[in-house]
PDB file of C-alpha atoms and ligand atoms in Angstrom:
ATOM      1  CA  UNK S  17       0.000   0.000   0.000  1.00 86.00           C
ATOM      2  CA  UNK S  18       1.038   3.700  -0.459  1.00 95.00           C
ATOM      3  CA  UNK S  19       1.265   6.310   1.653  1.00 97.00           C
ATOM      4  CA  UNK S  20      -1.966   7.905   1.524  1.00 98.00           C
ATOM      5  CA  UNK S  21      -0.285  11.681   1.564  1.00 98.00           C
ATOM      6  CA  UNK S  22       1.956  10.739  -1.011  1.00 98.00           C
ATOM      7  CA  UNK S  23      -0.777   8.836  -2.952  1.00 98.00           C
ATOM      8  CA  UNK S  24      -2.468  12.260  -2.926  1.00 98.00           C
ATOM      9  CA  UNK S  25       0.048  14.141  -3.961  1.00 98.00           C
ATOM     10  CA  UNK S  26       0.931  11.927  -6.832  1.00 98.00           C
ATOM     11  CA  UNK S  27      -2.213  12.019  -7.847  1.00 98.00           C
ATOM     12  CA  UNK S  28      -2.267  15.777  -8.129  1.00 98.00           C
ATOM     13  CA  UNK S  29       0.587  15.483 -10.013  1.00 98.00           C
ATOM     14  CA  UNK S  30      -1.066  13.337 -12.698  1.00 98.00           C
ATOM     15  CA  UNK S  31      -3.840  15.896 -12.409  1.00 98.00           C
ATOM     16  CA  UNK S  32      -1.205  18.868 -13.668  1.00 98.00           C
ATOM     17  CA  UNK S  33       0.881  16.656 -15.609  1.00 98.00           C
ATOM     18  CA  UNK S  34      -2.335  16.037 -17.659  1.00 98.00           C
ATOM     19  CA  UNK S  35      -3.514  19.795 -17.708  1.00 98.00           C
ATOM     20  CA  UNK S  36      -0.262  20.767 -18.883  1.00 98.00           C
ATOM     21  CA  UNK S  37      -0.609  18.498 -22.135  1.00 98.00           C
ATOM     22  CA  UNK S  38      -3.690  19.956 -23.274  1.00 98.00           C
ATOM     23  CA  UNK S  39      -2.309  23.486 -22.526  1.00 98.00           C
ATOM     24  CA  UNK S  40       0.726  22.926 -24.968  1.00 98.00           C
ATOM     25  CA  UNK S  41      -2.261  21.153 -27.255  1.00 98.00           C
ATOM     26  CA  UNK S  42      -3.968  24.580 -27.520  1.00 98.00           C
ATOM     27  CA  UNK S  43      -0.426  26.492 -27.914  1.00 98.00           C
ATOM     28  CA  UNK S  44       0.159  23.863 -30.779  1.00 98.00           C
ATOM     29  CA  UNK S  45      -3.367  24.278 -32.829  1.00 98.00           C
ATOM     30  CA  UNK S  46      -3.180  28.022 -32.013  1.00 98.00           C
ATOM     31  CA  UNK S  47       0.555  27.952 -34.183  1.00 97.00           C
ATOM     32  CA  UNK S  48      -0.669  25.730 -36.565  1.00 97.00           C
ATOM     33  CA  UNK S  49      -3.397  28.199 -37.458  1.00 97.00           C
ATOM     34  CA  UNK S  50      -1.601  31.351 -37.580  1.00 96.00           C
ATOM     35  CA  UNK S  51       1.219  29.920 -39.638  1.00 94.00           C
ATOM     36  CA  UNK S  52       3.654  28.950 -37.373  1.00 95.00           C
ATOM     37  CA  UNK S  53       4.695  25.344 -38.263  1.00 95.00           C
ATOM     38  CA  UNK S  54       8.099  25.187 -36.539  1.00 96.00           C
ATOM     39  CA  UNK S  55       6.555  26.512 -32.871  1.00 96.00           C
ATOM     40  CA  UNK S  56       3.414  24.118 -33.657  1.00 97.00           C
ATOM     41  CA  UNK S  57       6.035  21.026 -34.261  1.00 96.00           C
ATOM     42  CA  UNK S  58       7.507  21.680 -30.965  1.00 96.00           C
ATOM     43  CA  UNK S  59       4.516  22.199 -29.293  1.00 97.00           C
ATOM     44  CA  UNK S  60       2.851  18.874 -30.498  1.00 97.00           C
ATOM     45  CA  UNK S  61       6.007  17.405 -29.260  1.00 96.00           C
ATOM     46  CA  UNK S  62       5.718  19.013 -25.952  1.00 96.00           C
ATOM     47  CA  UNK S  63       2.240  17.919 -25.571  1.00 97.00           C
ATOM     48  CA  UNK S  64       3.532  14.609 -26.179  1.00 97.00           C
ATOM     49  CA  UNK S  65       5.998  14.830 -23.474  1.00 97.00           C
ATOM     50  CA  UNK S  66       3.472  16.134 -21.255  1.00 98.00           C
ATOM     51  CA  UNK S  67       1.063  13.062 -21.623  1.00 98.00           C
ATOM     52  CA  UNK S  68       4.353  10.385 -21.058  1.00 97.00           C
ATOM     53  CA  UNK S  69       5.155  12.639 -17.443  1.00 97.00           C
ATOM     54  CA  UNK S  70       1.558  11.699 -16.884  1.00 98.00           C
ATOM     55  CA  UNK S  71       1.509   8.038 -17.699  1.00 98.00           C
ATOM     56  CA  UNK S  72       4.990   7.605 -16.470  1.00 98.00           C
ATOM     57  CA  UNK S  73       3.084   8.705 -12.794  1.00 98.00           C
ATOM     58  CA  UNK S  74       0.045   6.183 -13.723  1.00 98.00           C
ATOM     59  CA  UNK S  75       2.069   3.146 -13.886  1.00 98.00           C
ATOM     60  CA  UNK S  76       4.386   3.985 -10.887  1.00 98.00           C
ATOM     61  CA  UNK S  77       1.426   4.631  -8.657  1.00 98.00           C
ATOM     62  CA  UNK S  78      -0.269   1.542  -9.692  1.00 98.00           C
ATOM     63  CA  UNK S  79       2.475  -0.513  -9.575  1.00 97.00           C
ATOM     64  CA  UNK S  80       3.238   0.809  -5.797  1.00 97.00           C
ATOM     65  CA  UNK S  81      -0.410  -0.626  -4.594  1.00 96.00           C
ATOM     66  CA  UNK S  82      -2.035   2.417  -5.008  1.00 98.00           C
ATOM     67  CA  UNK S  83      -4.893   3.879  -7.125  1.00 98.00           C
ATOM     68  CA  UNK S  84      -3.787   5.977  -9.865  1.00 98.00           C
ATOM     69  CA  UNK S  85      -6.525   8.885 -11.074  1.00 98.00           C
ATOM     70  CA  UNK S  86      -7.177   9.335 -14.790  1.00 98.00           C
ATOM     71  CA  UNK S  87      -8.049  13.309 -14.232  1.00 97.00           C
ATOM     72  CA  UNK S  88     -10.318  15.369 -16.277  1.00 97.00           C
ATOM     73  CA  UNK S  89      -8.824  18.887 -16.807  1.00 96.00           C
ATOM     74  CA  UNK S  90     -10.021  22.153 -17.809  1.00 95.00           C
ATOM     75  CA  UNK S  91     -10.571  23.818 -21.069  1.00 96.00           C
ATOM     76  CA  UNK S  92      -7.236  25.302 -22.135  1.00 97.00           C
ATOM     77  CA  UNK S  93      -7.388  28.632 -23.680  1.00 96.00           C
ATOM     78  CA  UNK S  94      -8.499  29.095 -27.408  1.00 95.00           C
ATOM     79  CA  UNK S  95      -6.028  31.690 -28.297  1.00 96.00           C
ATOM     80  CA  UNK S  96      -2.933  33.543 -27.951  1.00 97.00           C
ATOM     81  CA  UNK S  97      -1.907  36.956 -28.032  1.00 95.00           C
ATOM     82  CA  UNK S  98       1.475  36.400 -29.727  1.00 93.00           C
ATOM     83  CA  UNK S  99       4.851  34.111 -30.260  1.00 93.00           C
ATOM     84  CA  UNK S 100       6.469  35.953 -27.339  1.00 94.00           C
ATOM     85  CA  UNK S 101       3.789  35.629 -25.017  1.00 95.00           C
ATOM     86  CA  UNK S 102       3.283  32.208 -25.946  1.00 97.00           C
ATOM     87  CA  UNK S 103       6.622  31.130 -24.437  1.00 96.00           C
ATOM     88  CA  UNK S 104       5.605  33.395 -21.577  1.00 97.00           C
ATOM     89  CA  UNK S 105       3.003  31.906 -20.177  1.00 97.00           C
ATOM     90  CA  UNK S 106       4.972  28.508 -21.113  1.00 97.00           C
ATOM     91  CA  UNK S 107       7.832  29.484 -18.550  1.00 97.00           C
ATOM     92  CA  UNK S 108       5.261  30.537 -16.337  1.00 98.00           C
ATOM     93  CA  UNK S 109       3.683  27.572 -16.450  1.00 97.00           C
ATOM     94  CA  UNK S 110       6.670  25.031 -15.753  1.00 97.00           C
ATOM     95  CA  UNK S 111       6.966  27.462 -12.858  1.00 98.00           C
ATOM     96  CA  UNK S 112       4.310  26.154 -11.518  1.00 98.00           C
ATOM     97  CA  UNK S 113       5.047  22.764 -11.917  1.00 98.00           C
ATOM     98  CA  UNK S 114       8.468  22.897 -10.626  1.00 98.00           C
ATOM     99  CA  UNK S 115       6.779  24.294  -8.111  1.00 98.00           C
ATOM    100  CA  UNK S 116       4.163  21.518  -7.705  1.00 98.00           C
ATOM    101  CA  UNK S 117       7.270  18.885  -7.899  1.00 98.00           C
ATOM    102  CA  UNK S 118       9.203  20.428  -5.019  1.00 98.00           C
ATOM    103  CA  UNK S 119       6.261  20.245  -2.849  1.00 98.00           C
ATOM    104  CA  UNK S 120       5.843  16.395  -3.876  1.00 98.00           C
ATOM    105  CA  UNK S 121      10.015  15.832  -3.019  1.00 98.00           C
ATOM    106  CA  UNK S 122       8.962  17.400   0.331  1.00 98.00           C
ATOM    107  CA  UNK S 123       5.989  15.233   1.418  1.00 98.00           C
ATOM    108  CA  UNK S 124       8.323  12.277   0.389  1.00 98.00           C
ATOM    109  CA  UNK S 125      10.768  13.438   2.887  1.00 98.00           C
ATOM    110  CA  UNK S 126       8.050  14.210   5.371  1.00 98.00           C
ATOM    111  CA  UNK S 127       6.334  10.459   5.079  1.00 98.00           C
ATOM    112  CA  UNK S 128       9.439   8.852   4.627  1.00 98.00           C
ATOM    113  CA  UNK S 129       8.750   6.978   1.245  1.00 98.00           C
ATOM    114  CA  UNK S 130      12.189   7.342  -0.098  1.00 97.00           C
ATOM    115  CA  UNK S 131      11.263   5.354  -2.980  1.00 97.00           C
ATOM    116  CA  UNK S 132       8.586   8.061  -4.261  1.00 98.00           C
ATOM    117  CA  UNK S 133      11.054   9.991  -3.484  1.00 98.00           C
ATOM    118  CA  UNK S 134      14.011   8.249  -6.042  1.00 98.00           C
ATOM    119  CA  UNK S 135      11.309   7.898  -8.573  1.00 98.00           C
ATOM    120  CA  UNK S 136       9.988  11.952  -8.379  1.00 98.00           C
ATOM    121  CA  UNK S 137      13.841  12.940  -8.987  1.00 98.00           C
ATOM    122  CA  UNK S 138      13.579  12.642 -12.260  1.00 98.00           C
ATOM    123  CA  UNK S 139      11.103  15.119 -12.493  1.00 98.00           C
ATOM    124  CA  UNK S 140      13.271  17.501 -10.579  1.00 98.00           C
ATOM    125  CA  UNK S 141      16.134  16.628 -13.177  1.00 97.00           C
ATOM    126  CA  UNK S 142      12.879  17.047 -16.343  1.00 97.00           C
ATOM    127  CA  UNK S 143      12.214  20.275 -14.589  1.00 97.00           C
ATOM    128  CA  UNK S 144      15.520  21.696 -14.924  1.00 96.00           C
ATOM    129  CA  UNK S 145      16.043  20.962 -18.574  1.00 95.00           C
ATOM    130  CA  UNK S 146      12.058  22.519 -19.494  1.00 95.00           C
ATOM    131  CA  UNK S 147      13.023  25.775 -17.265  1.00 96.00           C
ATOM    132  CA  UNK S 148      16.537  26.312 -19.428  1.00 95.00           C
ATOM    133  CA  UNK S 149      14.890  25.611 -22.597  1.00 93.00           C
ATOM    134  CA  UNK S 150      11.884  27.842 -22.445  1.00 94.00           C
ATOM    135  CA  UNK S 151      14.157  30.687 -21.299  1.00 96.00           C
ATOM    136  CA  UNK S 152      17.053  30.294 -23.425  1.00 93.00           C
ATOM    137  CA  UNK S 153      13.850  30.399 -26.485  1.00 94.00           C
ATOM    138  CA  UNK S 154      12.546  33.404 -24.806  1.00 95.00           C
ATOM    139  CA  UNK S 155      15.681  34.970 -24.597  1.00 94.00           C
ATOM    140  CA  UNK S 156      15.968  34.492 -27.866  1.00 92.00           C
ATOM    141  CA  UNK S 157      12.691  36.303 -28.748  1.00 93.00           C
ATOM    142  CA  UNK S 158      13.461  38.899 -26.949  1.00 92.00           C
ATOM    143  CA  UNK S 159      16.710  39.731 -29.150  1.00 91.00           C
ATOM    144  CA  UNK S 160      13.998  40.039 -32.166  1.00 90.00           C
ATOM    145  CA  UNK S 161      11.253  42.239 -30.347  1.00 88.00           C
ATOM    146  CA  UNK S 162       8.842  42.423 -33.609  1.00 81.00           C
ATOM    147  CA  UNK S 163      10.763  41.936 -36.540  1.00 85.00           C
ATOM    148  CA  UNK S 164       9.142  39.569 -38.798  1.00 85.00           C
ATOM    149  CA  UNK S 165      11.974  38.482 -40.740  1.00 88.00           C
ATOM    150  CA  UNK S 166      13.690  37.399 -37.512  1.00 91.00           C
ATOM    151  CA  UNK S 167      10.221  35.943 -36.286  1.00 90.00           C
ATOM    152  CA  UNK S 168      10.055  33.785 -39.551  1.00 89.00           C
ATOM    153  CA  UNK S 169      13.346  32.789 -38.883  1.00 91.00           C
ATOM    154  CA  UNK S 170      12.919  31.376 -35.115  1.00 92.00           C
ATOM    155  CA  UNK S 171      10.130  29.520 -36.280  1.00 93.00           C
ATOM    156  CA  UNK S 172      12.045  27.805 -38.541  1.00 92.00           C
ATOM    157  CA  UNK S 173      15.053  27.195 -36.108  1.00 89.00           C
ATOM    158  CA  UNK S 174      12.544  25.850 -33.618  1.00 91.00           C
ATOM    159  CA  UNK S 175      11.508  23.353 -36.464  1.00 90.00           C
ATOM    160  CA  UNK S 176      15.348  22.177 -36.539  1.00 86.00           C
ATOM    161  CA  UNK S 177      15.567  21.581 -32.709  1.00 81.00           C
ATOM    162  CA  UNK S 178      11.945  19.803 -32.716  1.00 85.00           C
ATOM    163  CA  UNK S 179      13.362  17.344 -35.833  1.00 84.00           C
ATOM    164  CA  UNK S 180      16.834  17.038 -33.751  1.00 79.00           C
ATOM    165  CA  UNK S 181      15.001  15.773 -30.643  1.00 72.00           C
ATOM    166  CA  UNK S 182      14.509  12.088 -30.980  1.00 54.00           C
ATOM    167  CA  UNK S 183      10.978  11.046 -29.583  1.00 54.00           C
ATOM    168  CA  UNK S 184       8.412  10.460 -31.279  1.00 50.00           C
ATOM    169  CA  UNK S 185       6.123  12.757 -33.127  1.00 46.00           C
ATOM    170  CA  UNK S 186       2.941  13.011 -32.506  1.00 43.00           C
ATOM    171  CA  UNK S 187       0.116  11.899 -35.822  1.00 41.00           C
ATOM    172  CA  UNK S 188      -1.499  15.319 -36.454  1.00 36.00           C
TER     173      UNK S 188
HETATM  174 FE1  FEO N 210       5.701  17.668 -16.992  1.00 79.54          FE
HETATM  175 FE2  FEO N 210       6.636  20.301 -18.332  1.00 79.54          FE
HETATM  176  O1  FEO N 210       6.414  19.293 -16.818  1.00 79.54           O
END
């Protein structure tokens, strides 16, 4: 059996793990639509990634006894106001979840289940790696303000990186 705290928590987790997907889902279709293939590749990728932090949770918290929670999540917003704020509200959203994970490493600790606690580190590690990336590609935005040549440009580099990266793509 799990700890019922931790059971909780993980279970949370899912919850955002699963809201997160459908969030990059919306940032994907809104791209698509307005033109922006390379930022919508990435973003179907992302969702992707999203979904496999969720099921990855699933299966451990099954697999530990407990009772895994297949969430239902909110309606994700329809559209966006622009590339930059995009990637905004993407930072500010893994925020959260870094957030979210911390406070999951802590109630570990707190219960003692050291083995939730081995498994959530490599969400601290994920964490890490979504923070630097979504700043280093706002930082990079913010070095073309509104020039559309440069805009056109990122979009396309940000098609390179999403080919370079080797899972999966999603069938859109
Ligand atoms: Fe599953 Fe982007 O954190």
């Amino acid at each position: 059996m799990m700890n019922p705290r931790v059971e909780a928590a993980l279970n949370e987790q899912i919850k955002k793990e699963a809201s997160s997907s459908q969030y990059y889902l919306a940032m994907a279709s809104w791209a698509e639509n307005n033109g922006l293939n390379g930022t919508s590749k990435f973003m179907y990728l992302h969702t992707d990634e999203e979904r496999f932090h969720m099921l990855k949770m699933i299966k451990f918290v099954n697999e530990r006894g407990g009772t895994a929670i297949v969430p239902s999540v909110d309606q994700p917003p329809l559209s966006f106001d622009n590339l930059r704020s995009v990637f905004e509200l993407l930072l500010a959203h893994e925020l959260t979840v870094t957030a979210s994970i911390n406070n999951l490493v802590d109630i570990c600790l707190q219960e003692k289940d050291y083995t939730t606690h081995n498994f959530v580190q490599w969400y601290v590690a994920e964490q890490l790696e979504e923070e630097a990336l979504a700043r280093s590609i706002l930082d990079k935005l913010k070095l073309i303000g509104n020039e559309s040549g440069g805009l056109y440009l990122f979009d396309r580099d940000l098609e390179q990186i999403t080919a370079q990266n080797n899972a999966p793509q999603p069938k859109v």
